[in-house]
PDB file of C-alpha atoms in Angstrom:
ATOM      1  CA  UNK A   1      -9.946  22.081  -2.905  1.00 88.00           C
ATOM      2  CA  UNK A   2     -11.553  20.036  -6.098  1.00 92.00           C
ATOM      3  CA  UNK A   3     -14.210  17.041  -5.452  1.00 94.00           C
ATOM      4  CA  UNK A   4     -15.263  14.129  -7.489  1.00 93.00           C
ATOM      5  CA  UNK A   5     -18.516  12.216  -7.031  1.00 94.00           C
ATOM      6  CA  UNK A   6     -18.242   7.998  -8.406  1.00 93.00           C
ATOM      7  CA  UNK A   7     -21.560   6.961  -9.504  1.00 95.00           C
ATOM      8  CA  UNK A   8     -21.900   3.073 -10.060  1.00 96.00           C
ATOM      9  CA  UNK A   9     -18.782   1.546  -8.704  1.00 96.00           C
ATOM     10  CA  UNK A  10     -19.400  -2.480  -8.979  1.00 96.00           C
ATOM     11  CA  UNK A  11     -19.939  -3.969  -5.424  1.00 96.00           C
ATOM     12  CA  UNK A  12     -16.088  -5.664  -5.857  1.00 96.00           C
ATOM     13  CA  UNK A  13     -14.114  -2.931  -6.331  1.00 96.00           C
ATOM     14  CA  UNK A  14     -16.146  -1.026  -3.335  1.00 97.00           C
ATOM     15  CA  UNK A  15     -15.741  -3.917  -1.170  1.00 97.00           C
ATOM     16  CA  UNK A  16     -11.784  -4.320  -1.934  1.00 96.00           C
ATOM     17  CA  UNK A  17     -11.389  -0.114  -1.728  1.00 96.00           C
ATOM     18  CA  UNK A  18     -13.046  -0.641   2.029  1.00 96.00           C
ATOM     19  CA  UNK A  19     -10.600  -3.648   3.053  1.00 96.00           C
ATOM     20  CA  UNK A  20      -7.607  -1.690   1.722  1.00 95.00           C
ATOM     21  CA  UNK A  21      -8.959   1.273   3.337  1.00 95.00           C
ATOM     22  CA  UNK A  22      -9.283  -0.437   6.649  1.00 95.00           C
ATOM     23  CA  UNK A  23      -5.550  -2.404   6.558  1.00 94.00           C
ATOM     24  CA  UNK A  24      -4.016   1.258   5.777  1.00 92.00           C
ATOM     25  CA  UNK A  25      -6.283   2.714   8.679  1.00 93.00           C
ATOM     26  CA  UNK A  26      -7.764   5.410   6.157  1.00 95.00           C
ATOM     27  CA  UNK A  27     -10.885   6.732   5.529  1.00 96.00           C
ATOM     28  CA  UNK A  28     -12.776   4.957   2.175  1.00 96.00           C
ATOM     29  CA  UNK A  29     -12.327   8.652   0.370  1.00 95.00           C
ATOM     30  CA  UNK A  30      -8.556   9.221   2.066  1.00 95.00           C
ATOM     31  CA  UNK A  31      -8.284   5.322   0.083  1.00 95.00           C
ATOM     32  CA  UNK A  32      -9.423   6.374  -3.220  1.00 96.00           C
ATOM     33  CA  UNK A  33      -7.405   9.601  -2.994  1.00 95.00           C
ATOM     34  CA  UNK A  34      -4.516   7.427  -2.379  1.00 93.00           C
ATOM     35  CA  UNK A  35      -5.291   4.948  -5.357  1.00 94.00           C
ATOM     36  CA  UNK A  36      -6.017   7.705  -7.839  1.00 94.00           C
ATOM     37  CA  UNK A  37      -2.379   9.408  -6.624  1.00 92.00           C
ATOM     38  CA  UNK A  38      -0.769   6.130  -7.541  1.00 89.00           C
ATOM     39  CA  UNK A  39      -2.423   5.515 -10.493  1.00 90.00           C
ATOM     40  CA  UNK A  40      -2.075   9.074 -12.166  1.00 91.00           C
ATOM     41  CA  UNK A  41       1.175  10.225 -10.453  1.00 91.00           C
ATOM     42  CA  UNK A  42       2.914   6.918  -9.575  1.00 84.00           C
ATOM     43  CA  UNK A  43       6.061   6.138 -11.812  1.00 82.00           C
ATOM     44  CA  UNK A  44       6.994   2.774 -12.359  1.00 79.00           C
ATOM     45  CA  UNK A  45       9.778   0.911 -10.763  1.00 78.00           C
ATOM     46  CA  UNK A  46      11.200  -1.518 -13.306  1.00 88.00           C
ATOM     47  CA  UNK A  47      11.277  -5.289 -11.824  1.00 92.00           C
ATOM     48  CA  UNK A  48      14.623  -5.989 -12.204  1.00 93.00           C
ATOM     49  CA  UNK A  49      15.365  -2.323  -9.627  1.00 92.00           C
ATOM     50  CA  UNK A  50      12.932  -4.066  -7.407  1.00 91.00           C
ATOM     51  CA  UNK A  51      14.820  -7.026  -7.005  1.00 94.00           C
ATOM     52  CA  UNK A  52      18.106  -5.877  -6.795  1.00 95.00           C
ATOM     53  CA  UNK A  53      16.891  -3.811  -3.658  1.00 92.00           C
ATOM     54  CA  UNK A  54      14.795  -6.719  -2.052  1.00 92.00           C
ATOM     55  CA  UNK A  55      18.092  -8.845  -2.611  1.00 93.00           C
ATOM     56  CA  UNK A  56      20.314  -6.193  -0.962  1.00 92.00           C
ATOM     57  CA  UNK A  57      17.786  -5.688   1.717  1.00 89.00           C
ATOM     58  CA  UNK A  58      17.516  -9.699   2.460  1.00 87.00           C
ATOM     59  CA  UNK A  59      21.347  -9.766   2.528  1.00 89.00           C
ATOM     60  CA  UNK A  60      21.125  -7.463   5.404  1.00 83.00           C
ATOM     61  CA  UNK A  61      19.006  -9.577   7.697  1.00 83.00           C
ATOM     62  CA  UNK A  62      19.891 -12.797   9.392  1.00 80.00           C
ATOM     63  CA  UNK A  63      17.899 -15.791  10.496  1.00 81.00           C
ATOM     64  CA  UNK A  64      14.230 -16.122  10.217  1.00 84.00           C
ATOM     65  CA  UNK A  65      11.928 -12.941  10.592  1.00 84.00           C
ATOM     66  CA  UNK A  66       8.962 -13.950  12.555  1.00 87.00           C
ATOM     67  CA  UNK A  67       5.276 -12.229  12.150  1.00 92.00           C
ATOM     68  CA  UNK A  68       5.726 -10.460  15.586  1.00 92.00           C
ATOM     69  CA  UNK A  69       8.807  -8.782  14.043  1.00 88.00           C
ATOM     70  CA  UNK A  70       7.091  -7.697  11.070  1.00 90.00           C
ATOM     71  CA  UNK A  71       4.207  -6.377  12.608  1.00 92.00           C
ATOM     72  CA  UNK A  72       6.525  -4.495  14.494  1.00 93.00           C
ATOM     73  CA  UNK A  73       8.100  -2.953  11.718  1.00 90.00           C
ATOM     74  CA  UNK A  74       4.731  -1.584  10.086  1.00 92.00           C
ATOM     75  CA  UNK A  75       3.864  -0.284  13.071  1.00 90.00           C
ATOM     76  CA  UNK A  76       6.885   1.369  13.609  1.00 90.00           C
ATOM     77  CA  UNK A  77       6.232   2.616   9.913  1.00 88.00           C
ATOM     78  CA  UNK A  78       3.169   4.246  10.659  1.00 87.00           C
ATOM     79  CA  UNK A  79       3.902   6.556  13.095  1.00 81.00           C
TER      80      UNK A  79
END
């Protein structure tokens, strides 16, 4: 598999990438690859489509969603 070496990464970019990696439970290298894949291969989602999807999903949820429920859903999605 090809490899890539990046030099002279601005400290602020490096720090944010490290933080993203930690939040995603990925290595720094895995996070960089994910960012590159998204930037190069990702298809932009039209804003109107994204909002319509969010509204449709929101209608299916009754009441308020607490932090504990959100964290549980996030953990379920990681499995």
